[in-house]
Amino acid sequence: MMTSATNTGSRARGSASLKHRLAERGVDTKLLLLVPAIVFALLLFVYPFAYGIGLTFQPLAATQEQWGGGLFANYVAFFRDAFIFDSVWITLRLALPAALFNVLVSIPIAFKLRSKFRGKRMLQTLLVLPITLGTVLTAQGLLIFAGRQGWLNRFLLENGIIDQPLQLVNNYLGVMLSLIISGFPFAYLLISSYLSGIDPSLEAAAKTLGANWKQRFRRITLPLLAPGLATTFILTFVLAFSVFPSARLVGDASGETRVLALMAYRAFSEQLDYSMASTIAIMMGVVELIVIAFVFLGRSFLYKGSTGGKG
Amino acid sequence: MTRSTNTFDTLELKNVGRSFGGQNALVDLNLTVRAGEFIALLGPSGCGKSTALNCLAGLLPLTHGEILIDGKRIDVLPSEKRDFGMVFQNYALFPHLSVEKNIAFGLQMRNLPRPEIARRVAEGLALVKLQEQAKKLPGQLSGGQQQRVAIARAVVLEPRLVLMDEPLSNLDAKLRLEMRTEIRRLHQSLGLTTIYVTHDQEEALSLADRLVVLREGRVQQVGTPEQLHDNPANWHVADFMGYRNIVDLEVESVVGDLARVSGRGISIMATLAQPAAVGDTVRVAIRPSDLVVAGPDTPPGRDTVQATVNVVEYQGREFAVEVTTTQGQNLFVHAYTALVPGSTVQLTVDPSRALVYRTSLDGVDAPRELSAVR
Ligand SMILES: Nc1ncnc2c1ncn2[C@@H]1O[C@H](COP(=O)(O)OP(=O)(O)OP(=O)(O)O)[C@@H](O)[C@H]1O
Ligand SMILES: [Mg+2]
């Protein structure tokens, strides 16, 4: 049809109108621009993903023997083996509070940094800097600063403020700190950009209508910001949920911070059980999806349209 | 709707000024507004109209002066305690709230009982004829409808002062005329004291009881539409009030408040709106409609201007004509017959309708400026 340039008038009209009708539905040659993205997605995501799912249905003989369930032995093991399944709660216990904290703390800071003041740039840079560090460097820093022999403990001990070093790392707290240090900048950046998308004249209007700052926040800003908060929460949650290096470096890898990523890694590298490792990885995705589904469910009750902003 | 109970007698602005980092956006605004008045703030873009309005609304702190209501200072009150309604240039409707919830917002903030809120919202919707759209979100309304929601939201509170910042600037010409009438009607039926910002002189003239003309943050003239229309205080106001012909000429002679001014192929008698002496260069302002095309048999005399027709535009009832004098000065004329481009015409003007101004705008209120600095 497209190559019918030398055809009769009526055919040409016919093809033109088909082209037009397709274009109205968003089908036109611009779609070709998507080809590289689709190829990449297929190669780097869909294929390994499908392969991974395939692996989960090829359990080791030992797993089958121990847990039964035939092809589904890995999944049976995942749910029945308390050692593995507890790890779901361990991970959630880290990721949910960390994500919540990052979002909640970012809100007032993003608010405060909306107005202009001296040293704002400086402060912003400091807040966002940890993004550039990476988790390993953050963990290293935490160990040096807050470890048993770290600066903080030495300072406190030498000044007689404490007589036993504080246990701040190699436990739940250490991983939590690292998740906050690396997750907060993301949350802050996202929330402040959502916030700047809200037209400031809306708040001015609420002001002239007699709303004090609490009412303005609750009735205007928060509802408009809520979808952005949900997105931010999901992103920081996903980041925290797949925590691996810090769980190992500043956590308690065999106890309090035995997160799913670690379990998958162990199955893979220590037990050489690729199929179990894949199962844990897939189940990580499932748990994340469940949490995301809850957040979206909550979000769907909220206003979703534009925020009246110019940006 | 009943007339607001919490009105005041006078609102007084005393030397109100606002500067942005040393840059003056508003200087020495002095104005006394009586209850029920409709005041228009008029001026070109960037002259400080929005600044003045935001200062009044409490959205911008003042850098100079004070605002008083019945002698009590209110510029120290936060915006939400002033009880002023404001209609924003971009409407600023809450996008997540339906039309009726937008209108109810201010009433809810005042903790009024539910039945009263419902009643007043219904009244407000009826006032701007939006009953059908009550449940829609602002994004689902046309520009004119949004505009009306913004007005309803501000007036249902029956605030003691309504501030409007170029509320019609985003509308098309027809809707603008309709809404203008609507606003006038609202003002007449509710009697709300209103301060209205616009850069459209026609809008200001047709709506306001009194006009305030601003230029670069300074008041140029305050007066009724008639006063401004007929007796602009300086050439800038004249320019704004439709005196399209602003020509620099020289004073030849002065008799009483009449002067003969000439130059650029023009020599006419004109009225001194500001004092001038023989030999001064002055700025003469004439409306296109006051330049009369004389009949073809009029002899070229001392008070007629000879010019060649350049461009003729048909404007319905009349023709807008651009002519050029023998010395190349372009003039704008209204004619009731179609003139032929290229032909020569004789123009006359009633001396009382040609106004003579000084070329400088400064110096008129210079003494007061000094006292403004606190
Ligand atoms: N926040 C600000 N910071 C610095 N300068 C400002 C600020 N707001 C306004 N100004 C300046 O103050 C002057 C007056 O601005 P204002 O917004 O009052 O103009 P306006 O008369 O409302 O113009 P328009 O008709 O275009 O809306 C302008 O020169 C503007 O550049
Ligand atoms: Mg403005």
Coordinates of N, CA and C in Angstrom, one line a residue, chain A residues 127-242:
Chain A
L127 N 23.2 17.5 49.8 CA 22.2 16.5 50.0 C 22.2 15.4 48.9
V128 N 22.6 15.9 47.7 CA 22.5 15.0 46.6 C 23.8 14.2 46.3
L129 N 24.9 14.7 47.0 CA 26.2 14.2 46.8 C 26.3 12.6 46.9
P130 N 25.6 12.1 48.0 CA 25.8 10.6 48.2 C 25.4 9.8 47.0
I131 N 24.6 10.3 46.0 CA 24.3 9.6 44.8 C 25.5 9.2 44.1
T132 N 26.5 10.1 44.1 CA 27.7 9.8 43.3 C 28.7 8.8 44.0
L133 N 28.4 8.5 45.3 CA 29.3 7.7 46.0 C 29.2 6.2 45.7
G134 N 28.0 5.8 45.5 CA 27.8 4.3 45.3 C 27.7 3.6 46.7
T135 N 27.1 2.5 46.7 CA 26.8 1.8 48.0 C 28.1 1.3 48.7
V136 N 29.1 0.9 47.9 CA 30.3 0.3 48.5 C 31.0 1.4 49.2
L137 N 31.2 2.5 48.6 CA 31.9 3.6 49.2 C 31.2 4.1 50.4
T138 N 29.8 4.1 50.3 CA 29.0 4.5 51.5 C 29.2 3.6 52.6
A139 N 29.3 2.3 52.3 CA 29.5 1.3 53.4 C 30.8 1.5 54.0
Q140 N 31.8 1.7 53.2 CA 33.2 1.9 53.7 C 33.2 3.1 54.6
G141 N 32.6 4.2 54.2 CA 32.5 5.4 55.0 C 31.8 5.1 56.3
L142 N 30.7 4.4 56.2 CA 30.0 4.1 57.5 C 30.9 3.3 58.4
L143 N 31.6 2.3 57.9 CA 32.5 1.5 58.8 C 33.5 2.4 59.4
I144 N 34.1 3.3 58.6 CA 35.2 4.2 59.2 C 34.6 5.1 60.2
F145 N 33.4 5.6 59.9 CA 32.8 6.6 60.8 C 32.2 6.0 62.0
A146 N 31.4 5.0 61.8 CA 30.5 4.5 62.9 C 30.9 3.1 63.4
G147 N 31.9 2.5 62.9 CA 32.3 1.2 63.3 C 32.8 1.2 64.8
R148 N 33.1 0.0 65.3 CA 33.5 -0.1 66.7 C 34.7 0.7 67.0
Q149 N 35.6 0.7 66.0 CA 36.8 1.6 66.1 C 36.7 2.9 65.3
G150 N 35.5 3.2 64.9 CA 35.3 4.4 64.1 C 35.5 5.7 64.8
W151 N 35.5 6.8 64.1 CA 35.7 8.1 64.7 C 34.7 8.4 65.7
L152 N 33.4 8.1 65.4 CA 32.4 8.5 66.4 C 32.6 7.8 67.7
N153 N 32.7 6.5 67.7 CA 32.9 5.8 68.9 C 34.2 6.2 69.7
R154 N 35.2 6.5 68.9 CA 36.5 6.9 69.6 C 36.3 8.2 70.3
F155 N 35.6 9.1 69.5 CA 35.3 10.5 70.1 C 34.5 10.4 71.4
L156 N 33.5 9.6 71.3 CA 32.6 9.5 72.4 C 33.3 8.8 73.6
L157 N 34.1 7.8 73.3 CA 34.8 7.1 74.4 C 35.8 8.0 75.1
E158 N 36.5 8.7 74.2 CA 37.6 9.5 74.8 C 37.1 10.6 75.6
N159 N 35.9 11.1 75.3 CA 35.3 12.2 76.1 C 34.4 11.7 77.2
G160 N 34.5 10.3 77.4 CA 33.8 9.8 78.5 C 32.3 9.8 78.5
I161 N 31.8 10.0 77.3 CA 30.3 10.1 77.1 C 29.7 8.7 77.2
I162 N 30.4 7.7 76.7 CA 30.0 6.3 76.8 C 31.2 5.5 77.3
D163 N 30.9 4.3 77.8 CA 32.0 3.5 78.2 C 32.1 2.2 77.4
Q164 N 31.1 1.9 76.6 CA 31.1 0.8 75.7 C 30.9 1.4 74.3
P165 N 31.7 0.9 73.3 CA 31.4 1.4 71.9 C 30.0 1.1 71.5
L166 N 29.4 2.1 70.8 CA 28.0 1.8 70.3 C 28.1 0.9 69.1
Q167 N 27.1 0.0 69.1 CA 27.0 -1.0 67.9 C 26.2 -0.4 66.9
L168 N 26.8 0.4 65.9 CA 26.0 1.1 64.9 C 26.1 0.4 63.6
V169 N 27.1 -0.4 63.4 CA 27.2 -1.1 62.1 C 27.2 -2.6 62.3
N170 N 27.3 -3.3 61.2 CA 27.2 -4.8 61.2 C 25.9 -5.3 61.9
N171 N 24.9 -4.5 61.7 CA 23.6 -5.0 62.1 C 22.5 -4.3 61.3
Y172 N 21.3 -4.4 61.7 CA 20.1 -3.8 61.1 C 20.3 -2.3 60.9
L173 N 20.8 -1.7 61.9 CA 20.9 -0.2 61.9 C 21.9 0.2 60.8
G174 N 23.0 -0.5 60.7 CA 24.0 -0.2 59.7 C 23.5 -0.2 58.3
V175 N 22.7 -1.2 58.0 CA 22.1 -1.3 56.7 C 21.1 -0.2 56.5
M176 N 20.3 0.0 57.5 CA 19.3 1.1 57.4 C 20.0 2.4 57.1
L177 N 21.0 2.7 57.8 CA 21.8 4.0 57.6 C 22.2 4.0 56.2
S178 N 22.8 2.9 55.7 CA 23.3 3.0 54.3 C 22.2 3.1 53.3
L179 N 21.0 2.5 53.6 CA 19.9 2.7 52.7 C 19.4 4.1 52.7
I180 N 19.5 4.7 53.8 CA 19.0 6.1 53.9 C 20.0 7.0 53.2
I181 N 21.3 6.8 53.4 CA 22.2 7.7 52.8 C 22.2 7.6 51.3
S182 N 22.0 6.4 50.8 CA 21.9 6.3 49.3 C 20.5 6.5 48.7
G183 N 19.5 6.3 49.5 CA 18.1 6.4 49.0 C 17.6 7.8 49.1
F184 N 18.0 8.5 50.1 CA 17.5 9.9 50.4 C 17.7 10.8 49.2
P185 N 18.9 10.9 48.7 CA 19.1 11.9 47.5 C 18.1 11.6 46.4
F186 N 17.8 10.4 46.1 CA 16.9 10.1 45.0 C 15.5 10.6 45.4
A187 N 15.1 10.3 46.6 CA 13.8 10.7 47.1 C 13.7 12.2 47.1
Y188 N 14.7 12.9 47.6 CA 14.7 14.3 47.6 C 14.6 14.9 46.2
L189 N 15.4 14.4 45.3 CA 15.4 15.0 44.0 C 14.1 14.8 43.3
L190 N 13.5 13.6 43.4 CA 12.2 13.4 42.8 C 11.2 14.2 43.4
I191 N 11.1 14.3 44.7 CA 10.0 15.0 45.4 C 10.2 16.5 45.1
S192 N 11.4 17.0 45.1 CA 11.5 18.5 44.8 C 11.1 18.8 43.4
S193 N 11.4 17.8 42.5 CA 10.9 18.1 41.1 C 9.4 18.0 41.0
Y194 N 8.8 17.1 41.7 CA 7.3 17.0 41.7 C 6.8 18.3 42.3
L195 N 7.4 18.8 43.4 CA 7.0 19.9 44.1 C 7.1 21.2 43.2
S196 N 8.1 21.3 42.4 CA 8.3 22.5 41.6 C 7.3 22.4 40.4
G197 N 6.7 21.2 40.2 CA 5.7 21.1 39.1 C 4.3 21.6 39.6
I198 N 4.2 22.0 40.9 CA 2.9 22.5 41.4 C 3.0 24.0 41.3
D199 N 2.0 24.5 40.6 CA 2.0 26.0 40.4 C 1.9 26.7 41.7
P200 N 2.9 27.6 42.0 CA 2.9 28.3 43.3 C 1.6 29.2 43.4
S201 N 1.0 29.6 42.3 CA -0.1 30.5 42.5 C -1.3 29.7 43.1
L202 N -1.3 28.4 43.1 CA -2.4 27.6 43.7 C -2.3 27.9 45.2
E203 N -1.1 27.8 45.8 CA -1.0 28.1 47.2 C -1.3 29.5 47.5
A204 N -0.9 30.4 46.6 CA -1.3 31.8 46.9 C -2.8 32.0 46.9
A205 N -3.4 31.3 46.0 CA -4.9 31.4 45.9 C -5.5 30.9 47.2
A206 N -5.0 29.7 47.7 CA -5.5 29.1 48.9 C -5.3 30.1 50.0
K207 N -4.2 30.8 50.0 CA -3.9 31.8 51.0 C -4.9 32.9 51.0
T208 N -5.2 33.4 49.9 CA -6.2 34.6 49.8 C -7.6 34.1 50.2
L209 N -7.8 32.8 50.1 CA -9.1 32.2 50.4 C -9.2 31.9 51.9
G210 N -8.1 32.2 52.6 CA -8.2 32.1 54.1 C -7.6 30.8 54.7
A211 N -6.8 30.1 53.9 CA -6.3 28.8 54.4 C -4.9 29.1 55.0
N212 N -4.7 28.6 56.3 CA -3.4 28.7 56.9 C -2.5 27.6 56.4
W213 N -1.3 27.6 56.8 CA -0.3 26.8 56.1 C -0.6 25.3 56.2
K214 N -1.2 24.9 57.4 CA -1.6 23.5 57.5 C -2.7 23.1 56.6
Q215 N -3.7 24.0 56.5 CA -4.8 23.7 55.6 C -4.3 23.7 54.1
R216 N -3.4 24.6 53.8 CA -2.9 24.7 52.4 C -2.2 23.4 52.1
F217 N -1.4 22.9 53.1 CA -0.6 21.7 52.8 C -1.6 20.5 52.7
R218 N -2.5 20.4 53.6 CA -3.4 19.2 53.6 C -4.3 19.2 52.4
R219 N -4.9 20.4 52.1 CA -5.9 20.4 51.1 C -5.5 20.6 49.7
I220 N -4.3 21.2 49.5 CA -3.9 21.6 48.2 C -2.6 20.8 47.8
T221 N -1.5 21.1 48.6 CA -0.2 20.6 48.1 C -0.1 19.1 48.2
L222 N -0.6 18.6 49.4 CA -0.5 17.1 49.6 C -1.2 16.3 48.5
P223 N -2.5 16.7 48.2 CA -3.2 15.9 47.2 C -2.5 16.0 45.8
L224 N -2.0 17.1 45.5 CA -1.3 17.3 44.2 C 0.0 16.6 44.2
L225 N 0.6 16.5 45.4 CA 1.9 15.8 45.5 C 1.8 14.3 45.6
A226 N 0.7 13.8 46.1 CA 0.5 12.4 46.4 C 1.0 11.4 45.3
P227 N 0.5 11.7 44.1 CA 1.0 10.7 43.0 C 2.5 10.7 42.9
G228 N 3.1 11.9 43.1 CA 4.6 11.9 43.0 C 5.2 11.2 44.2
L229 N 4.6 11.3 45.4 CA 5.1 10.7 46.6 C 5.0 9.1 46.4
A230 N 3.9 8.7 45.8 CA 3.7 7.2 45.5 C 4.9 6.7 44.6
T231 N 5.1 7.5 43.5 CA 6.1 7.1 42.6 C 7.5 7.0 43.3
T232 N 7.8 8.1 44.1 CA 9.0 8.2 44.8 C 9.2 7.0 45.8
F233 N 8.1 6.7 46.5 CA 8.1 5.6 47.4 C 8.5 4.3 46.7
I234 N 7.8 4.1 45.6 CA 8.1 2.8 44.9 C 9.5 2.8 44.4
L235 N 10.0 3.9 43.9 CA 11.4 3.8 43.4 C 12.4 3.6 44.5
T236 N 12.2 4.3 45.6 CA 13.2 4.1 46.7 C 13.0 2.7 47.3
F237 N 11.8 2.3 47.3 CA 11.5 0.9 47.9 C 12.2 -0.1 47.0
V238 N 12.1 0.0 45.7 CA 12.7 -1.0 44.9 C 14.2 -1.0 45.0
L239 N 14.8 0.2 45.1 CA 16.2 0.4 45.4 C 16.6 -0.3 46.6
A240 N 15.8 -0.1 47.7 CA 16.2 -0.7 49.0 C 16.0 -2.2 49.0
F241 N 15.0 -2.6 48.3 CA 14.6 -4.0 48.4 C 15.7 -4.9 47.8
S242 N 16.4 -4.4 46.8 CA 17.4 -5.3 46.2 C 18.8 -5.0 46.8

